[in-house]
Amino acid sequence: MNFFFLTLLVIIGITDSRSEQYEVVGPVDPVIALAGEDVILPCSVKPNISVVDMRVEWFRSDLKDSELVHLYEDHDDRNTNQSQSYRGRTKLNHEELQRGDASLKLSSAQVSDEGRYRCLIQSKSWSGNATVDVSVEAVGSPPVITVDGFDQSGGLLLQCESEGWYPEPVLEWLNSEGGRLSSETEERHRNEDGFGVKHSVTVYERDSKIHCRVKLKHRMLETLIIATSNMFNLWRTSVILISVAVVLSVNAGILIAVFTKNNRKFDQRLQNQKMIILQEITHLRTHTVDVILDADTAHPHLFVSLDRKQVSFGETLLEIVNGKRFNDYLGVLGKDGFSSGCFYYEVQVKGQTEWDLGVARASVNRIGLTVVSPMIGYWTVSLRNGECWARKSPLVSLPLSVNPQRVGVFVDYEKGLVSFYDVEAMSFMYSFTNQCFDEKLYPFVSLGYLRNENYTPLIICDDYF
């Protein structure tokens, strides 16, 4: 009898020692989940043994009622009592259970999923559990930089704003060298979509490239704005105009009032970026050139007006002149070219449904259907099927709210810059930057390829207001 009890104690001791050898383990560090994406909550038995015949329970230990997240028992998922917020979003890999892996897949992570989870594994002879801490991050909208005018010293006022982050992000301003700029005002709020932040900063002409960076510990979004010298010249121009207005006659009294009012708006921060574009275009117009179209280069189906300021599509086929004409592309060059400095011109495109505007080298190929791009000497924007494009390779879509009525073209030859503006809407369209010009550039206008059923002319503008 004594031998029987001794044998039983030995067997129990061996069983207990084996039970003590198994351990349920989870991750050492918190699991980081990105809102909207799937995440794995690790949990396994070490050494690896099958848990197919065991009970696996996942629940939230940080909540008062310990909500059931997922239950596996008797070889099947038993989620009748599962918390409503996890319905249809949890899954165990039954094949991995054979290898002791009871990790839980949680689909479409939500901010409310953040918390402490417990993985409990039970057999008839032993049980163990592990804790998994889950942090959820939500990446918000890309930061948007807006220009808010100038301060009294000519500094450019910028605001950067972004919404929908979790947890609360950090917003930083960086200059061209990557150095931090101090925010002057900071706003933050929280709603059902997460945290929103808005910071403002004042920059000066030496700060050509300004970055707004919004980041969490593991995520980051960044936006860049290039503050051109033209922007700062606008402020100087406005101050000069106001000074000149003081000495004008009584007939200029209205102008004095307008500029004085505008100056007050500058002091209180301009609220509308259109004012910035208006002032920039005003500055660019100091480089206006008198564009005369060269009728000898016009496609045979193009009619150039007697004053060489308008071009339209016509049914009459004109004669070829010394091989100068475009023969497929409905284009025409300006009479005069430019090989230095800056020049600017505007074209009325109102009513026309297909056009190209910009500049071209004198040596461009005018024969055949040319793929217009800077590579072969064209720097243009175009309208096709109601959509605007920058004609480079590949094409760049210009998402404008309305089709332009009047387009301004500006060239800085030495800087390799060609910029386009929607003059009526007071908005910037596109810039070709860092180009290499090695011969004369000519104003270039076109009505598309081969044929244009719209007979509305393109008009070189002289009525600068």
CSV table of N, CA and C in Angstrom, one decimal, residues 297-391:
chain,number,residue,atom,x,y,z
A,297,THR,N,4.4,81.4,-89.4
A,297,THR,CA,4.6,80.2,-88.7
A,297,THR,C,3.3,79.5,-88.4
A,298,ALA,N,2.2,80.1,-88.7
A,298,ALA,CA,0.9,79.6,-88.3
A,298,ALA,C,0.5,78.4,-89.2
A,299,HIS,N,-0.1,77.4,-88.6
A,299,HIS,CA,-0.6,76.3,-89.3
A,299,HIS,C,-1.5,76.8,-90.5
A,300,PRO,N,-1.6,76.1,-91.6
A,300,PRO,CA,-2.3,76.6,-92.8
A,300,PRO,C,-3.8,76.7,-92.5
A,301,HIS,N,-4.4,76.1,-91.5
A,301,HIS,CA,-5.8,76.2,-91.1
A,301,HIS,C,-6.0,77.3,-90.1
A,302,LEU,N,-5.0,78.0,-89.7
A,302,LEU,CA,-5.1,79.1,-88.7
A,302,LEU,C,-5.2,80.4,-89.4
A,303,PHE,N,-6.1,81.3,-88.9
A,303,PHE,CA,-6.3,82.6,-89.4
A,303,PHE,C,-5.7,83.6,-88.3
A,304,VAL,N,-4.7,84.4,-88.7
A,304,VAL,CA,-4.1,85.4,-87.8
A,304,VAL,C,-4.7,86.7,-88.2
A,305,SER,N,-5.2,87.5,-87.2
A,305,SER,CA,-5.8,88.8,-87.5
A,305,SER,C,-4.8,89.8,-88.0
A,306,LEU,N,-5.3,90.9,-88.6
A,306,LEU,CA,-4.4,91.8,-89.3
A,306,LEU,C,-3.5,92.5,-88.2
A,307,ASP,N,-4.0,92.7,-87.0
A,307,ASP,CA,-3.1,93.3,-86.0
A,307,ASP,C,-2.2,92.3,-85.3
A,308,ARG,N,-2.2,91.0,-85.8
A,308,ARG,CA,-1.4,89.9,-85.3
A,308,ARG,C,-1.6,89.7,-83.8
A,309,LYS,N,-2.8,89.9,-83.3
A,309,LYS,CA,-3.1,89.7,-81.9
A,309,LYS,C,-4.1,88.6,-81.6
A,310,GLN,N,-4.7,88.1,-82.7
A,310,GLN,CA,-5.7,87.0,-82.5
A,310,GLN,C,-5.4,85.9,-83.5
A,311,VAL,N,-5.8,84.7,-83.1
A,311,VAL,CA,-5.6,83.5,-84.0
A,311,VAL,C,-6.8,82.6,-83.8
A,312,SER,N,-7.4,82.1,-84.9
A,312,SER,CA,-8.6,81.3,-84.8
A,312,SER,C,-8.5,80.2,-85.9
A,313,PHE,N,-9.3,79.1,-85.7
A,313,PHE,CA,-9.3,78.1,-86.7
A,313,PHE,C,-10.2,78.5,-87.9
A,314,GLY,N,-9.7,78.2,-89.1
A,314,GLY,CA,-10.5,78.5,-90.3
A,314,GLY,C,-10.5,77.3,-91.3
A,315,GLU,N,-11.5,77.3,-92.1
A,315,GLU,CA,-11.6,76.2,-93.1
A,315,GLU,C,-10.7,76.4,-94.3
A,316,THR,N,-10.3,77.7,-94.6
A,316,THR,CA,-9.4,78.0,-95.7
A,316,THR,C,-8.0,77.5,-95.4
A,317,LEU,N,-7.5,76.8,-96.4
A,317,LEU,CA,-6.1,76.3,-96.3
A,317,LEU,C,-5.1,77.2,-96.9
A,318,LEU,N,-4.2,77.8,-96.1
A,318,LEU,CA,-3.3,78.8,-96.6
A,318,LEU,C,-2.1,78.1,-97.2
A,319,GLU,N,-1.3,78.9,-98.0
A,319,GLU,CA,-0.1,78.3,-98.6
A,319,GLU,C,1.0,78.1,-97.6
A,320,ILE,N,1.9,77.2,-97.9
A,320,ILE,CA,3.0,76.9,-97.1
A,320,ILE,C,4.1,78.0,-97.4
A,321,VAL,N,4.7,78.6,-96.4
A,321,VAL,CA,5.6,79.7,-96.6
A,321,VAL,C,7.0,79.2,-96.1
A,322,ASN,N,7.9,78.9,-97.0
A,322,ASN,CA,9.3,78.6,-96.7
A,322,ASN,C,9.4,77.5,-95.6
A,323,GLY,N,8.5,76.6,-95.6
A,323,GLY,CA,8.5,75.5,-94.6
A,323,GLY,C,8.5,76.0,-93.1
A,324,LYS,N,8.0,77.2,-92.9
A,324,LYS,CA,8.0,77.7,-91.5
A,324,LYS,C,6.8,77.2,-90.7
A,325,ARG,N,5.7,76.9,-91.4
A,325,ARG,CA,4.4,76.6,-90.8
A,325,ARG,C,4.4,75.3,-90.0
A,326,PHE,N,3.6,75.3,-88.9
A,326,PHE,CA,3.3,74.0,-88.3
A,326,PHE,C,2.3,73.3,-89.3
A,327,ASN,N,2.5,72.0,-89.5
A,327,ASN,CA,1.7,71.3,-90.5
A,327,ASN,C,0.6,70.4,-89.9
A,328,ASP,N,0.8,70.0,-88.6
A,328,ASP,CA,-0.2,69.2,-88.0
A,328,ASP,C,-0.7,69.8,-86.7
A,329,TYR,N,0.3,70.3,-85.9
A,329,TYR,CA,0.0,71.0,-84.7
A,329,TYR,C,-0.6,72.4,-85.0
A,330,LEU,N,-1.7,72.8,-84.5
A,330,LEU,CA,-2.4,74.0,-84.8
A,330,LEU,C,-1.7,75.2,-84.0
A,331,GLY,N,-0.4,75.4,-84.3
A,331,GLY,CA,0.3,76.4,-83.5
A,331,GLY,C,0.8,77.5,-84.3
A,332,VAL,N,1.2,78.6,-83.6
A,332,VAL,CA,1.8,79.7,-84.1
A,332,VAL,C,2.8,80.3,-83.1
A,333,LEU,N,3.9,80.8,-83.6
A,333,LEU,CA,4.9,81.4,-82.7
A,333,LEU,C,4.8,83.0,-82.7
A,334,GLY,N,5.4,83.6,-81.6
A,334,GLY,CA,5.4,85.0,-81.6
A,334,GLY,C,6.5,85.5,-82.6
A,335,LYS,N,6.4,86.7,-83.0
A,335,LYS,CA,7.4,87.3,-83.9
A,335,LYS,C,8.8,87.5,-83.3
A,336,ASP,N,8.8,87.9,-82.1
A,336,ASP,CA,10.1,88.2,-81.4
A,336,ASP,C,10.4,87.1,-80.4
A,337,GLY,N,11.7,86.8,-80.3
A,337,GLY,CA,12.2,85.8,-79.3
A,337,GLY,C,13.0,86.5,-78.2
A,338,PHE,N,13.3,85.8,-77.1
A,338,PHE,CA,14.0,86.4,-76.0
A,338,PHE,C,15.1,85.4,-75.5
A,339,SER,N,16.2,85.9,-75.3
A,339,SER,CA,17.3,85.0,-74.8
A,339,SER,C,18.0,85.5,-73.5
A,340,SER,N,17.3,86.4,-72.8
A,340,SER,CA,17.8,86.8,-71.5
A,340,SER,C,16.7,87.5,-70.7
A,341,GLY,N,16.9,87.7,-69.4
A,341,GLY,CA,15.9,88.5,-68.6
A,341,GLY,C,14.6,87.8,-68.4
A,342,CYS,N,13.6,88.6,-68.1
A,342,CYS,CA,12.3,88.2,-67.8
A,342,CYS,C,11.3,88.7,-68.8
A,343,PHE,N,10.2,88.0,-69.1
A,343,PHE,CA,9.2,88.5,-69.9
A,343,PHE,C,7.8,87.9,-69.6
A,344,TYR,N,6.7,88.6,-69.8
A,344,TYR,CA,5.4,88.2,-69.4
A,344,TYR,C,4.4,88.6,-70.5
A,345,TYR,N,3.4,87.7,-70.7
A,345,TYR,CA,2.3,88.1,-71.5
A,345,TYR,C,1.1,87.3,-71.1
A,346,GLU,N,-0.1,87.8,-71.5
A,346,GLU,CA,-1.4,87.2,-71.2
A,346,GLU,C,-2.2,86.9,-72.4
A,347,VAL,N,-3.0,85.8,-72.4
A,347,VAL,CA,-3.8,85.4,-73.5
A,347,VAL,C,-5.2,85.1,-73.0
A,348,GLN,N,-6.2,85.7,-73.7
A,348,GLN,CA,-7.6,85.4,-73.4
A,348,GLN,C,-8.0,84.1,-74.1
A,349,VAL,N,-8.4,83.1,-73.3
A,349,VAL,CA,-8.8,81.8,-73.8
A,349,VAL,C,-10.3,81.6,-73.6
A,350,LYS,N,-11.0,82.6,-73.1
A,350,LYS,CA,-12.4,82.5,-72.8
A,350,LYS,C,-13.2,82.0,-74.0
A,351,GLY,N,-14.0,81.0,-73.8
A,351,GLY,CA,-14.9,80.4,-74.9
A,351,GLY,C,-14.2,79.3,-75.7
A,352,GLN,N,-12.9,79.2,-75.7
A,352,GLN,CA,-12.2,78.2,-76.5
A,352,GLN,C,-12.1,76.9,-75.6
A,353,THR,N,-12.3,75.8,-76.3
A,353,THR,CA,-12.3,74.5,-75.5
A,353,THR,C,-11.1,73.7,-75.7
A,354,GLU,N,-10.2,74.1,-76.5
A,354,GLU,CA,-8.9,73.4,-76.7
A,354,GLU,C,-7.8,74.3,-77.1
A,355,TRP,N,-6.8,74.4,-76.2
A,355,TRP,CA,-5.7,75.3,-76.5
A,355,TRP,C,-4.4,74.9,-75.7
A,356,ASP,N,-3.3,75.4,-76.2
A,356,ASP,CA,-2.0,75.3,-75.6
A,356,ASP,C,-1.3,76.7,-75.5
A,357,LEU,N,-0.7,77.0,-74.4
A,357,LEU,CA,0.0,78.2,-74.3
A,357,LEU,C,1.3,78.0,-73.6
A,358,GLY,N,2.3,78.9,-73.9
A,358,GLY,CA,3.6,78.9,-73.3
A,358,GLY,C,4.7,79.5,-74.1
A,359,VAL,N,5.8,78.8,-74.1
A,359,VAL,CA,7.0,79.3,-74.9
A,359,VAL,C,7.6,78.1,-75.6
A,360,ALA,N,8.3,78.3,-76.7
A,360,ALA,CA,9.0,77.3,-77.5
A,360,ALA,C,10.3,77.8,-78.0
A,361,ARG,N,11.2,76.9,-78.2
A,361,ARG,CA,12.5,77.2,-78.9
A,361,ARG,C,12.2,77.5,-80.3
A,362,ALA,N,13.1,78.3,-80.9
A,362,ALA,CA,12.9,78.6,-82.4
A,362,ALA,C,13.1,77.4,-83.2
A,363,SER,N,13.9,76.4,-82.7
A,363,SER,CA,14.3,75.3,-83.5
A,363,SER,C,13.4,74.1,-83.4
A,364,VAL,N,12.2,74.3,-82.7
A,364,VAL,CA,11.3,73.1,-82.5
A,364,VAL,C,10.9,72.6,-83.8
A,365,ASN,N,10.7,71.3,-83.8
A,365,ASN,CA,10.1,70.6,-85.0
A,365,ASN,C,8.7,71.0,-85.2
A,366,ARG,N,8.4,71.5,-86.4
A,366,ARG,CA,7.0,71.9,-86.7
A,366,ARG,C,6.3,71.0,-87.7
A,367,ILE,N,6.9,69.9,-88.0
A,367,ILE,CA,6.4,68.9,-88.9
A,367,ILE,C,5.9,67.7,-88.2
A,368,GLY,N,4.7,67.2,-88.5
A,368,GLY,CA,4.1,66.0,-87.9
A,368,GLY,C,3.5,66.2,-86.5
A,369,LEU,N,2.9,65.2,-86.0
A,369,LEU,CA,2.2,65.2,-84.7
A,369,LEU,C,3.3,65.2,-83.6
A,370,THR,N,3.7,66.3,-83.1
A,370,THR,CA,4.7,66.3,-82.1
A,370,THR,C,4.2,66.1,-80.7
A,371,VAL,N,4.9,65.3,-79.9
A,371,VAL,CA,4.5,65.2,-78.5
A,371,VAL,C,5.2,66.3,-77.8
A,372,VAL,N,4.4,67.3,-77.4
A,372,VAL,CA,4.9,68.5,-76.9
A,372,VAL,C,5.4,68.3,-75.4
A,373,SER,N,6.6,68.7,-75.2
A,373,SER,CA,7.2,68.6,-73.8
A,373,SER,C,8.5,69.4,-73.8
A,374,PRO,N,9.0,69.7,-72.6
A,374,PRO,CA,10.3,70.4,-72.5
A,374,PRO,C,11.4,69.7,-73.1
A,375,MET,N,11.4,68.4,-73.3
A,375,MET,CA,12.5,67.6,-73.8
A,375,MET,C,12.7,68.0,-75.3
A,376,ILE,N,11.7,68.5,-76.0
A,376,ILE,CA,11.9,68.9,-77.4
A,376,ILE,C,11.7,70.3,-77.6
A,377,GLY,N,11.6,71.1,-76.5
A,377,GLY,CA,11.7,72.5,-76.6
A,377,GLY,C,10.3,73.3,-76.4
A,378,TYR,N,9.3,72.6,-75.8
A,378,TYR,CA,8.1,73.3,-75.5
A,378,TYR,C,7.8,73.3,-74.0
A,379,TRP,N,7.4,74.5,-73.5
A,379,TRP,CA,7.0,74.6,-72.1
A,379,TRP,C,5.6,75.2,-72.1
A,380,THR,N,4.6,74.3,-72.0
A,380,THR,CA,3.2,74.8,-72.1
A,380,THR,C,2.3,74.1,-71.1
A,381,VAL,N,1.1,74.8,-71.0
A,381,VAL,CA,0.0,74.2,-70.3
A,381,VAL,C,-1.1,74.1,-71.4
A,382,SER,N,-2.1,73.2,-71.1
A,382,SER,CA,-3.1,73.0,-72.2
A,382,SER,C,-4.5,72.7,-71.6
A,383,LEU,N,-5.5,72.9,-72.4
A,383,LEU,CA,-6.9,72.5,-72.0
A,383,LEU,C,-7.4,71.5,-73.0
A,384,ARG,N,-7.8,70.3,-72.5
A,384,ARG,CA,-8.3,69.2,-73.4
A,384,ARG,C,-9.5,68.6,-72.7
A,385,ASN,N,-10.6,68.5,-73.3
A,385,ASN,CA,-11.8,67.8,-72.8
A,385,ASN,C,-12.2,68.3,-71.4
A,386,GLY,N,-12.0,69.7,-71.2
A,386,GLY,CA,-12.4,70.3,-69.9
A,386,GLY,C,-11.4,70.1,-68.8
A,387,GLU,N,-10.2,69.6,-69.1
A,387,GLU,CA,-9.2,69.4,-68.1
A,387,GLU,C,-7.9,70.1,-68.5
A,388,CYS,N,-7.3,70.7,-67.5
A,388,CYS,CA,-6.0,71.4,-67.7
A,388,CYS,C,-4.8,70.5,-67.4
A,389,TRP,N,-3.8,70.6,-68.2
A,389,TRP,CA,-2.6,69.8,-68.1
A,389,TRP,C,-1.3,70.6,-68.2
A,390,ALA,N,-0.3,70.2,-67.5
A,390,ALA,CA,1.1,70.7,-67.8
A,390,ALA,C,1.7,69.7,-68.8
A,391,ARG,N,2.2,70.2,-69.9
A,391,ARG,CA,2.6,69.4,-71.0
A,391,ARG,C,4.1,69.0,-70.8
